[in-house]
Amino acid sequence: MLTNIPYNHPRAGSLHIREMLVEGLRNGIVAHEGLIAHGRGEAFDYLIGEKTTKEAVKAMKSAVALMLLAERKTISVNGNTACLCAKEIVELAEVTVARIEVNLFHRSVKRETAIEKLLIANGAKNILGVDSRTSVNIPKLMSDRRRVDPEGIYEADVVLIPLEDGDRTEALVNMGKNVITIDLNPLSRTARKANMTIVDNVIRVMPKMIELAKQMKKMNKSKLKRITHNFDNKKNLAISLQCILNGLKAN
Ligand code: ATP
């Protein structure tokens, strides 16, 4: 049961997200460590003003264009992402014709199965990554996240990996994949190693990406290619960091 947060509380949105994650922990979706990872993200969200910046929208457009152009794309889902946006993950996968794969740093069959059930309850038909008997390894990666589905992340040309760790991001880039991440921290290794980084809260990003994907599906390939071509991740990250610094200076 979620606690009663007064609707006019100045931090109601942020408190509500915390409650969702605590509930996710109780339901076996979120790992204890996931709460700590959320804390790091929340601090950066505070610094960017808990709103979607222009730079984030630019990165989202480019990410959606890349997904629409890709032949094989997979959305990688961990506990926090599933807990905060299960319904939206399923809808984004539907609109962009992507596969969904559960991939956990703190791996357990119980948690994988709980996440699979949650996604299926939200309309997903097929979830990859749950049966580790068929998994293959990402080369040169030691964490549990190395185990991926041969029909999902392993064979994808584009992967969307929200709330990721830097090691796997680097390993996926080294495999020649186009890697899109969603990370509130523009300084994280993931944000810096990915090909496209959306510096924003996953809870705001997912509905916006669905909206963009619905609009952009009507665009022809050359227009989509131009959008990805014109995107500069390093520049986008630098401006996102500058937004934080400007906010700090203004106080
Ligand atoms: P890296 O290895 O990339 O440097 P890290 O060790 O800082 O990552 P992790 O714990 O692996 O971090 O992953 C959590 C990341 O997800 C953090 O960078 C955090 O800012 C980000 N994060 C947490 N919650 C959210 C959220 N709701 N939306 C977007 N990003 C988030």
PDB file of C-alpha atoms and ligand atoms in Angstrom:
ATOM      1  CA  MET A   1       0.000   0.000   0.000  1.00  0.00           C
ATOM      2  CA  LEU A   2       1.336   3.426  -0.883  1.00  0.00           C
ATOM      3  CA  THR A   3       1.404   5.925   1.971  1.00  0.00           C
ATOM      4  CA  ASN A   4      -0.748   9.005   1.784  1.00  0.00           C
ATOM      5  CA  ILE A   5       1.365  11.813   0.362  1.00  0.00           C
ATOM      6  CA  PRO A   6      -0.503  15.159   0.507  1.00  0.00           C
ATOM      7  CA  TYR A   7      -1.109  16.240  -3.126  1.00  0.00           C
ATOM      8  CA  ASN A   8       0.142  19.761  -2.357  1.00  0.00           C
ATOM      9  CA  HIS A   9       3.382  18.614  -0.747  1.00  0.00           C
ATOM     10  CA  PRO A  10       6.205  20.505  -2.547  1.00  0.00           C
ATOM     11  CA  ARG A  11       8.075  17.251  -3.175  1.00  0.00           C
ATOM     12  CA  ALA A  12       5.004  15.080  -3.816  1.00  0.00           C
ATOM     13  CA  GLY A  13       6.225  13.772  -7.205  1.00  0.00           C
ATOM     14  CA  SER A  14       9.590  12.739  -5.855  1.00  0.00           C
ATOM     15  CA  LEU A  15       8.067  11.164  -2.724  1.00  0.00           C
ATOM     16  CA  HIS A  16       5.610   9.233  -4.869  1.00  0.00           C
ATOM     17  CA  ILE A  17       8.462   7.765  -6.943  1.00  0.00           C
ATOM     18  CA  ARG A  18      10.212   6.699  -3.713  1.00  0.00           C
ATOM     19  CA  GLU A  19       7.040   4.970  -2.581  1.00  0.00           C
ATOM     20  CA  MET A  20       6.755   3.147  -5.898  1.00  0.00           C
ATOM     21  CA  LEU A  21      10.290   1.822  -5.490  1.00  0.00           C
ATOM     22  CA  VAL A  22       9.732   0.754  -1.873  1.00  0.00           C
ATOM     23  CA  GLU A  23       6.612  -1.080  -3.025  1.00  0.00           C
ATOM     24  CA  GLY A  24       8.712  -2.621  -5.819  1.00  0.00           C
ATOM     25  CA  LEU A  25      11.188  -3.835  -3.210  1.00  0.00           C
ATOM     26  CA  ARG A  26       8.365  -5.457  -1.224  1.00  0.00           C
ATOM     27  CA  ASN A  27       7.070  -7.161  -4.385  1.00  0.00           C
ATOM     28  CA  GLY A  28      10.478  -8.569  -5.271  1.00  0.00           C
ATOM     29  CA  ILE A  29      10.925  -6.379  -8.360  1.00  0.00           C
ATOM     30  CA  VAL A  30      13.539  -3.936  -7.025  1.00  0.00           C
ATOM     31  CA  ALA A  31      16.848  -4.946  -5.403  1.00  0.00           C
ATOM     32  CA  HIS A  32      17.928  -3.278  -2.135  1.00  0.00           C
ATOM     33  CA  GLU A  33      20.812  -1.763  -4.084  1.00  0.00           C
ATOM     34  CA  GLY A  34      18.274  -0.337  -6.539  1.00  0.00           C
ATOM     35  CA  LEU A  35      17.068   2.061  -3.848  1.00  0.00           C
ATOM     36  CA  ILE A  36      20.602   3.388  -3.449  1.00  0.00           C
ATOM     37  CA  ALA A  37      21.043   3.755  -7.215  1.00  0.00           C
ATOM     38  CA  HIS A  38      17.769   5.678  -7.253  1.00  0.00           C
ATOM     39  CA  GLY A  39      19.171   8.029  -4.613  1.00  0.00           C
ATOM     40  CA  ARG A  40      22.046   8.927  -6.895  1.00  0.00           C
ATOM     41  CA  GLY A  41      19.660   9.589  -9.753  1.00  0.00           C
ATOM     42  CA  GLU A  42      17.306  11.573  -7.529  1.00  0.00           C
ATOM     43  CA  ALA A  43      20.134  13.907  -6.487  1.00  0.00           C
ATOM     44  CA  PHE A  44      20.848  14.690 -10.136  1.00  0.00           C
ATOM     45  CA  ASP A  45      17.140  15.115 -10.845  1.00  0.00           C
ATOM     46  CA  TYR A  46      17.038  17.720  -8.064  1.00  0.00           C
ATOM     47  CA  LEU A  47      19.944  19.524  -9.728  1.00  0.00           C
ATOM     48  CA  ILE A  48      18.339  19.591 -13.180  1.00  0.00           C
ATOM     49  CA  GLY A  49      15.135  20.961 -11.659  1.00  0.00           C
ATOM     50  CA  GLU A  50      13.055  17.764 -11.978  1.00  0.00           C
ATOM     51  CA  LYS A  51      12.072  18.646 -15.514  1.00  0.00           C
ATOM     52  CA  THR A  52      12.875  17.549 -19.041  1.00  0.00           C
ATOM     53  CA  THR A  53      15.414  19.859 -20.644  1.00  0.00           C
ATOM     54  CA  LYS A  54      15.609  20.817 -24.330  1.00  0.00           C
ATOM     55  CA  GLU A  55      18.772  18.736 -24.598  1.00  0.00           C
ATOM     56  CA  ALA A  56      16.953  15.674 -23.261  1.00  0.00           C
ATOM     57  CA  VAL A  57      14.208  16.082 -25.878  1.00  0.00           C
ATOM     58  CA  LYS A  58      16.882  16.339 -28.600  1.00  0.00           C
ATOM     59  CA  ALA A  59      18.508  13.136 -27.348  1.00  0.00           C
ATOM     60  CA  MET A  60      15.110  11.393 -27.183  1.00  0.00           C
ATOM     61  CA  LYS A  61      14.304  12.347 -30.807  1.00  0.00           C
ATOM     62  CA  SER A  62      17.629  11.010 -31.941  1.00  0.00           C
ATOM     63  CA  ALA A  63      17.203   7.825 -29.909  1.00  0.00           C
ATOM     64  CA  VAL A  64      13.728   7.213 -31.332  1.00  0.00           C
ATOM     65  CA  ALA A  65      15.026   7.791 -34.882  1.00  0.00           C
ATOM     66  CA  LEU A  66      17.795   5.256 -34.259  1.00  0.00           C
ATOM     67  CA  MET A  67      15.313   2.724 -32.904  1.00  0.00           C
ATOM     68  CA  LEU A  68      12.949   3.184 -35.838  1.00  0.00           C
ATOM     69  CA  LEU A  69      15.831   2.722 -38.306  1.00  0.00           C
ATOM     70  CA  ALA A  70      17.231  -0.372 -36.584  1.00  0.00           C
ATOM     71  CA  GLU A  71      16.469  -3.844 -37.868  1.00  0.00           C
ATOM     72  CA  ARG A  72      16.844  -5.581 -34.496  1.00  0.00           C
ATOM     73  CA  LYS A  73      16.390  -3.581 -31.330  1.00  0.00           C
ATOM     74  CA  THR A  74      16.081  -4.644 -27.719  1.00  0.00           C
ATOM     75  CA  ILE A  75      15.025  -2.766 -24.598  1.00  0.00           C
ATOM     76  CA  SER A  76      16.965  -3.987 -21.563  1.00  0.00           C
ATOM     77  CA  VAL A  77      14.966  -3.889 -18.344  1.00  0.00           C
ATOM     78  CA  ASN A  78      16.218  -3.902 -14.746  1.00  0.00           C
ATOM     79  CA  GLY A  79      14.238  -3.782 -11.495  1.00  0.00           C
ATOM     80  CA  ASN A  80      13.984  -0.006 -11.100  1.00  0.00           C
ATOM     81  CA  THR A  81      12.936   0.545 -14.707  1.00  0.00           C
ATOM     82  CA  ALA A  82      10.307  -2.193 -14.540  1.00  0.00           C
ATOM     83  CA  CYS A  83       8.956  -0.821 -11.281  1.00  0.00           C
ATOM     84  CA  LEU A  84       8.717   2.775 -12.526  1.00  0.00           C
ATOM     85  CA  CYS A  85       7.498   2.227 -16.082  1.00  0.00           C
ATOM     86  CA  ALA A  86       6.382  -1.329 -16.889  1.00  0.00           C
ATOM     87  CA  LYS A  87       3.399  -0.185 -18.971  1.00  0.00           C
ATOM     88  CA  GLU A  88       5.473   2.325 -20.942  1.00  0.00           C
ATOM     89  CA  ILE A  89       8.258  -0.199 -21.672  1.00  0.00           C
ATOM     90  CA  VAL A  90       5.675  -2.495 -23.237  1.00  0.00           C
ATOM     91  CA  GLU A  91       4.110   0.330 -25.262  1.00  0.00           C
ATOM     92  CA  LEU A  92       7.468   1.672 -26.495  1.00  0.00           C
ATOM     93  CA  ALA A  93       8.468  -1.849 -27.542  1.00  0.00           C
ATOM     94  CA  GLU A  94       5.195  -2.216 -29.429  1.00  0.00           C
ATOM     95  CA  VAL A  95       5.467   1.125 -31.257  1.00  0.00           C
ATOM     96  CA  THR A  96       9.121   0.635 -32.233  1.00  0.00           C
ATOM     97  CA  VAL A  97       8.834  -3.154 -32.749  1.00  0.00           C
ATOM     98  CA  ALA A  98      11.533  -3.875 -30.162  1.00  0.00           C
ATOM     99  CA  ARG A  99      12.183  -6.918 -28.024  1.00  0.00           C
ATOM    100  CA  ILE A 100      12.151  -6.703 -24.245  1.00  0.00           C
ATOM    101  CA  GLU A 101      14.872  -8.432 -22.247  1.00  0.00           C
ATOM    102  CA  VAL A 102      15.228  -8.627 -18.466  1.00  0.00           C
ATOM    103  CA  ASN A 103      18.848  -8.082 -17.484  1.00  0.00           C
ATOM    104  CA  LEU A 104      19.883  -7.653 -13.864  1.00  0.00           C
ATOM    105  CA  PHE A 105      23.118  -6.710 -12.123  1.00  0.00           C
ATOM    106  CA  HIS A 106      21.890  -8.338  -8.883  1.00  0.00           C
ATOM    107  CA  ARG A 107      20.517 -11.396 -10.578  1.00  0.00           C
ATOM    108  CA  SER A 108      18.117 -13.981  -9.139  1.00  0.00           C
ATOM    109  CA  VAL A 109      15.604 -16.228 -10.879  1.00  0.00           C
ATOM    110  CA  LYS A 110      12.938 -15.062  -8.409  1.00  0.00           C
ATOM    111  CA  ARG A 111      13.408 -11.400  -9.313  1.00  0.00           C
ATOM    112  CA  GLU A 112      13.686 -12.103 -13.050  1.00  0.00           C
ATOM    113  CA  THR A 113      10.419 -14.017 -12.905  1.00  0.00           C
ATOM    114  CA  ALA A 114       8.692 -11.277 -10.870  1.00  0.00           C
ATOM    115  CA  ILE A 115       9.750  -8.677 -13.472  1.00  0.00           C
ATOM    116  CA  GLU A 116       8.610 -10.936 -16.325  1.00  0.00           C
ATOM    117  CA  LYS A 117       5.197 -11.338 -14.657  1.00  0.00           C
ATOM    118  CA  LEU A 118       4.865  -7.585 -14.165  1.00  0.00           C
ATOM    119  CA  LEU A 119       5.650  -6.896 -17.828  1.00  0.00           C
ATOM    120  CA  ILE A 120       3.218  -9.575 -18.992  1.00  0.00           C
ATOM    121  CA  ALA A 121       0.520  -8.133 -16.707  1.00  0.00           C
ATOM    122  CA  ASN A 122       1.149  -4.846 -18.528  1.00  0.00           C
ATOM    123  CA  GLY A 123       0.550  -6.380 -21.955  1.00  0.00           C
ATOM    124  CA  ALA A 124       3.917  -7.839 -23.016  1.00  0.00           C
ATOM    125  CA  LYS A 125       3.706 -11.073 -25.004  1.00  0.00           C
ATOM    126  CA  ASN A 126       7.246 -12.357 -24.918  1.00  0.00           C
ATOM    127  CA  ILE A 127      10.004 -11.517 -22.452  1.00  0.00           C
ATOM    128  CA  LEU A 128      13.596 -12.526 -23.130  1.00  0.00           C
ATOM    129  CA  GLY A 129      16.441 -13.031 -20.669  1.00  0.00           C
ATOM    130  CA  VAL A 130      14.601 -15.026 -18.039  1.00  0.00           C
ATOM    131  CA  ASP A 131      15.776 -18.509 -19.000  1.00  0.00           C
ATOM    132  CA  SER A 132      19.511 -18.373 -18.288  1.00  0.00           C
ATOM    133  CA  ARG A 133      19.988 -21.881 -19.744  1.00  0.00           C
ATOM    134  CA  THR A 134      19.933 -20.346 -23.208  1.00  0.00           C
ATOM    135  CA  SER A 135      21.993 -17.252 -22.401  1.00  0.00           C
ATOM    136  CA  VAL A 136      25.278 -16.292 -24.036  1.00  0.00           C
ATOM    137  CA  ASN A 137      28.020 -14.083 -22.593  1.00  0.00           C
ATOM    138  CA  ILE A 138      29.013 -10.568 -23.573  1.00  0.00           C
ATOM    139  CA  PRO A 139      32.780 -10.847 -24.142  1.00  0.00           C
ATOM    140  CA  LYS A 140      35.161  -9.489 -21.469  1.00  0.00           C
ATOM    141  CA  LEU A 141      32.465  -8.686 -18.909  1.00  0.00           C
ATOM    142  CA  MET A 142      32.565 -10.186 -15.416  1.00  0.00           C
ATOM    143  CA  SER A 143      29.251  -9.075 -13.833  1.00  0.00           C
ATOM    144  CA  ASP A 144      25.994 -11.026 -14.023  1.00  0.00           C
ATOM    145  CA  ARG A 145      24.865  -8.565 -16.653  1.00  0.00           C
ATOM    146  CA  ARG A 146      27.196 -10.356 -19.121  1.00  0.00           C
ATOM    147  CA  ARG A 147      24.566 -13.086 -19.613  1.00  0.00           C
ATOM    148  CA  VAL A 148      22.239 -12.055 -22.422  1.00  0.00           C
ATOM    149  CA  ASP A 149      19.655 -13.674 -24.649  1.00  0.00           C
ATOM    150  CA  PRO A 150      20.981 -14.789 -28.065  1.00  0.00           C
ATOM    151  CA  GLU A 151      17.796 -13.493 -29.708  1.00  0.00           C
ATOM    152  CA  GLY A 152      17.723 -10.209 -27.790  1.00  0.00           C
ATOM    153  CA  ILE A 153      20.605  -7.997 -26.683  1.00  0.00           C
ATOM    154  CA  TYR A 154      23.222 -10.327 -28.209  1.00  0.00           C
ATOM    155  CA  GLU A 155      21.985 -10.037 -31.775  1.00  0.00           C
ATOM    156  CA  ALA A 156      20.527  -6.515 -31.599  1.00  0.00           C
ATOM    157  CA  ASP A 157      22.041  -3.674 -33.603  1.00  0.00           C
ATOM    158  CA  VAL A 158      20.451  -1.080 -31.274  1.00  0.00           C
ATOM    159  CA  VAL A 159      19.976  -1.518 -27.530  1.00  0.00           C
ATOM    160  CA  LEU A 160      18.144   0.798 -25.147  1.00  0.00           C
ATOM    161  CA  ILE A 161      19.681   0.304 -21.710  1.00  0.00           C
ATOM    162  CA  PRO A 162      18.161   2.627 -19.090  1.00  0.00           C
ATOM    163  CA  LEU A 163      19.923   2.937 -15.685  1.00  0.00           C
ATOM    164  CA  GLU A 164      22.914   0.915 -16.756  1.00  0.00           C
ATOM    165  CA  ASP A 165      26.401   0.354 -15.377  1.00  0.00           C
ATOM    166  CA  GLY A 166      29.440   1.654 -17.232  1.00  0.00           C
ATOM    167  CA  ASP A 167      31.192  -1.690 -17.718  1.00  0.00           C
ATOM    168  CA  ARG A 168      28.369  -3.254 -19.684  1.00  0.00           C
ATOM    169  CA  THR A 169      27.783  -0.077 -21.680  1.00  0.00           C
ATOM    170  CA  GLU A 170      31.411  -0.134 -22.766  1.00  0.00           C
ATOM    171  CA  ALA A 171      31.267  -3.865 -23.543  1.00  0.00           C
ATOM    172  CA  LEU A 172      28.148  -3.414 -25.691  1.00  0.00           C
ATOM    173  CA  VAL A 173      29.714  -0.486 -27.568  1.00  0.00           C
ATOM    174  CA  ASN A 174      32.814  -2.661 -28.127  1.00  0.00           C
ATOM    175  CA  MET A 175      30.559  -5.327 -29.662  1.00  0.00           C
ATOM    176  CA  GLY A 176      29.630  -2.733 -32.315  1.00  0.00           C
ATOM    177  CA  LYS A 177      26.128  -2.025 -31.036  1.00  0.00           C
ATOM    178  CA  ASN A 178      24.489   1.360 -31.031  1.00  0.00           C
ATOM    179  CA  VAL A 179      23.819   1.976 -27.356  1.00  0.00           C
ATOM    180  CA  ILE A 180      21.160   4.359 -26.067  1.00  0.00           C
ATOM    181  CA  THR A 181      20.948   5.042 -22.355  1.00  0.00           C
ATOM    182  CA  ILE A 182      18.757   7.024 -19.979  1.00  0.00           C
ATOM    183  CA  ASP A 183      20.794   8.352 -17.067  1.00  0.00           C
ATOM    184  CA  LEU A 184      20.240  11.393 -14.876  1.00  0.00           C
ATOM    185  CA  ASN A 185      23.960  11.633 -14.163  1.00  0.00           C
ATOM    186  CA  PRO A 186      25.743  13.239 -17.127  1.00  0.00           C
ATOM    187  CA  LEU A 187      29.059  12.343 -15.486  1.00  0.00           C
ATOM    188  CA  SER A 188      28.499   8.582 -15.154  1.00  0.00           C
ATOM    189  CA  ARG A 189      30.634   6.189 -17.181  1.00  0.00           C
ATOM    190  CA  THR A 190      27.462   4.951 -18.854  1.00  0.00           C
ATOM    191  CA  ALA A 191      26.455   8.455 -19.927  1.00  0.00           C
ATOM    192  CA  ARG A 192      29.923   8.991 -21.403  1.00  0.00           C
ATOM    193  CA  LYS A 193      30.400   5.632 -23.082  1.00  0.00           C
ATOM    194  CA  ALA A 194      26.958   5.302 -24.706  1.00  0.00           C
ATOM    195  CA  ASN A 195      26.356   6.468 -28.266  1.00  0.00           C
ATOM    196  CA  MET A 196      23.260   8.396 -27.183  1.00  0.00           C
ATOM    197  CA  THR A 197      22.533   9.561 -23.648  1.00  0.00           C
ATOM    198  CA  ILE A 198      19.225  10.954 -22.480  1.00  0.00           C
ATOM    199  CA  VAL A 199      19.912  12.927 -19.306  1.00  0.00           C
ATOM    200  CA  ASP A 200      16.485  12.787 -17.701  1.00  0.00           C
ATOM    201  CA  ASN A 201      14.352  10.703 -15.340  1.00  0.00           C
ATOM    202  CA  VAL A 202      13.242   7.419 -16.913  1.00  0.00           C
ATOM    203  CA  ILE A 203       9.750   8.079 -15.567  1.00  0.00           C
ATOM    204  CA  ARG A 204       9.478  11.235 -17.725  1.00  0.00           C
ATOM    205  CA  VAL A 205      11.423   9.834 -20.682  1.00  0.00           C
ATOM    206  CA  MET A 206       9.361   6.739 -21.452  1.00  0.00           C
ATOM    207  CA  PRO A 207       5.993   8.461 -22.123  1.00  0.00           C
ATOM    208  CA  LYS A 208       7.752  11.167 -24.174  1.00  0.00           C
ATOM    209  CA  MET A 209       9.596   8.567 -26.273  1.00  0.00           C
ATOM    210  CA  ILE A 210       6.290   6.789 -26.968  1.00  0.00           C
ATOM    211  CA  GLU A 211       4.733  10.084 -28.098  1.00  0.00           C
ATOM    212  CA  LEU A 212       7.737  10.850 -30.333  1.00  0.00           C
ATOM    213  CA  ALA A 213       7.823   7.322 -31.774  1.00  0.00           C
ATOM    214  CA  LYS A 214       4.141   7.565 -32.760  1.00  0.00           C
ATOM    215  CA  GLN A 215       4.825  10.874 -34.583  1.00  0.00           C
ATOM    216  CA  MET A 216       8.170   9.883 -36.101  1.00  0.00           C
ATOM    217  CA  LYS A 217       6.966   6.546 -37.490  1.00  0.00           C
ATOM    218  CA  LYS A 218       5.476   8.568 -40.357  1.00  0.00           C
ATOM    219  CA  MET A 219       8.891  10.020 -41.316  1.00  0.00           C
ATOM    220  CA  ASN A 220      10.885   8.559 -44.194  1.00  0.00           C
ATOM    221  CA  LYS A 221      14.261   6.878 -43.622  1.00  0.00           C
ATOM    222  CA  SER A 222      16.352   9.764 -44.929  1.00  0.00           C
ATOM    223  CA  LYS A 223      14.730  12.191 -42.487  1.00  0.00           C
ATOM    224  CA  LEU A 224      15.299   9.759 -39.601  1.00  0.00           C
ATOM    225  CA  LYS A 225      18.931   9.314 -40.681  1.00  0.00           C
ATOM    226  CA  ARG A 226      19.436  13.082 -40.760  1.00  0.00           C
ATOM    227  CA  ILE A 227      18.153  13.352 -37.163  1.00  0.00           C
ATOM    228  CA  THR A 228      20.628  10.739 -35.889  1.00  0.00           C
ATOM    229  CA  HIS A 229      23.443  12.175 -38.001  1.00  0.00           C
ATOM    230  CA  ASN A 230      22.972  15.672 -36.579  1.00  0.00           C
ATOM    231  CA  PHE A 231      23.089  14.493 -32.970  1.00  0.00           C
ATOM    232  CA  ASP A 232      26.336  15.035 -31.053  1.00  0.00           C
ATOM    233  CA  ASN A 233      26.342  13.107 -27.760  1.00  0.00           C
ATOM    234  CA  LYS A 234      29.415  14.831 -26.313  1.00  0.00           C
ATOM    235  CA  LYS A 235      27.945  18.259 -27.006  1.00  0.00           C
ATOM    236  CA  ASN A 236      24.556  17.220 -25.604  1.00  0.00           C
ATOM    237  CA  LEU A 237      26.202  15.960 -22.392  1.00  0.00           C
ATOM    238  CA  ALA A 238      28.240  19.149 -22.040  1.00  0.00           C
ATOM    239  CA  ILE A 239      25.101  21.294 -22.347  1.00  0.00           C
ATOM    240  CA  SER A 240      23.219  19.051 -19.883  1.00  0.00           C
ATOM    241  CA  LEU A 241      26.036  19.506 -17.382  1.00  0.00           C
ATOM    242  CA  GLN A 242      25.999  23.245 -18.034  1.00  0.00           C
ATOM    243  CA  CYS A 243      22.241  23.305 -17.199  1.00  0.00           C
ATOM    244  CA  ILE A 244      23.106  21.859 -13.773  1.00  0.00           C
ATOM    245  CA  LEU A 245      25.938  24.342 -13.240  1.00  0.00           C
ATOM    246  CA  ASN A 246      23.741  27.274 -14.280  1.00  0.00           C
ATOM    247  CA  GLY A 247      21.080  26.145 -11.802  1.00  0.00           C
ATOM    248  CA  LEU A 248      23.659  25.958  -9.021  1.00  0.00           C
ATOM    249  CA  LYS A 249      25.089  29.389  -9.855  1.00  0.00           C
ATOM    250  CA  ALA A 250      21.622  30.945  -9.836  1.00  0.00           C
ATOM    251  CA  ASN A 251      21.148  29.947  -6.172  1.00  0.00           C
TER     252      ASN A 251
HETATM  253  P1  ATP B   1      28.392   4.056 -14.006  1.00  0.00           P
HETATM  254  O1  ATP B   1      29.000   2.692 -13.869  1.00  0.00           O
HETATM  255  O2  ATP B   1      27.784   4.281 -15.347  1.00  0.00           O
HETATM  256  O3  ATP B   1      29.289   5.208 -13.596  1.00  0.00           O
HETATM  257  P2  ATP B   1      26.978   4.231 -11.510  1.00  0.00           P
HETATM  258  O4  ATP B   1      27.868   3.267 -10.806  1.00  0.00           O
HETATM  259  O5  ATP B   1      27.082   5.674 -11.185  1.00  0.00           O
HETATM  260  O6  ATP B   1      27.108   4.041 -13.084  1.00  0.00           O
HETATM  261  P3  ATP B   1      24.662   2.538 -11.195  1.00  0.00           P
HETATM  262  O7  ATP B   1      24.341   2.289  -9.792  1.00  0.00           O
HETATM  263  O8  ATP B   1      25.303   1.460 -11.991  1.00  0.00           O
HETATM  264  O9  ATP B   1      25.460   3.903 -11.271  1.00  0.00           O
HETATM  265  O10 ATP B   1      23.369   2.948 -12.019  1.00  0.00           O
HETATM  266  C1  ATP B   1      22.506   3.893 -11.610  1.00  0.00           C
HETATM  267  C2  ATP B   1      22.529   5.064 -12.580  1.00  0.00           C
HETATM  268  O11 ATP B   1      21.197   5.335 -12.914  1.00  0.00           O
HETATM  269  C3  ATP B   1      23.114   6.310 -11.920  1.00  0.00           C
HETATM  270  O12 ATP B   1      23.946   6.994 -12.830  1.00  0.00           O
HETATM  271  C4  ATP B   1      21.866   7.158 -11.603  1.00  0.00           C
HETATM  272  O13 ATP B   1      22.141   8.526 -11.761  1.00  0.00           O
HETATM  273  C5  ATP B   1      20.896   6.696 -12.665  1.00  0.00           C
HETATM  274  N1  ATP B   1      19.467   6.741 -12.244  1.00  0.00           N
HETATM  275  C6  ATP B   1      18.899   6.286 -11.104  1.00  0.00           C
HETATM  276  N2  ATP B   1      17.584   6.464 -11.095  1.00  0.00           N
HETATM  277  C7  ATP B   1      17.267   7.025 -12.282  1.00  0.00           C
HETATM  278  C8  ATP B   1      16.044   7.419 -12.901  1.00  0.00           C
HETATM  279  N3  ATP B   1      14.862   7.292 -12.285  1.00  0.00           N
HETATM  280  N4  ATP B   1      16.106   7.938 -14.151  1.00  0.00           N
HETATM  281  C9  ATP B   1      17.278   8.069 -14.805  1.00  0.00           C
HETATM  282  N5  ATP B   1      18.474   7.734 -14.269  1.00  0.00           N
HETATM  283  C10 ATP B   1      18.471   7.201 -13.029  1.00  0.00           C
END
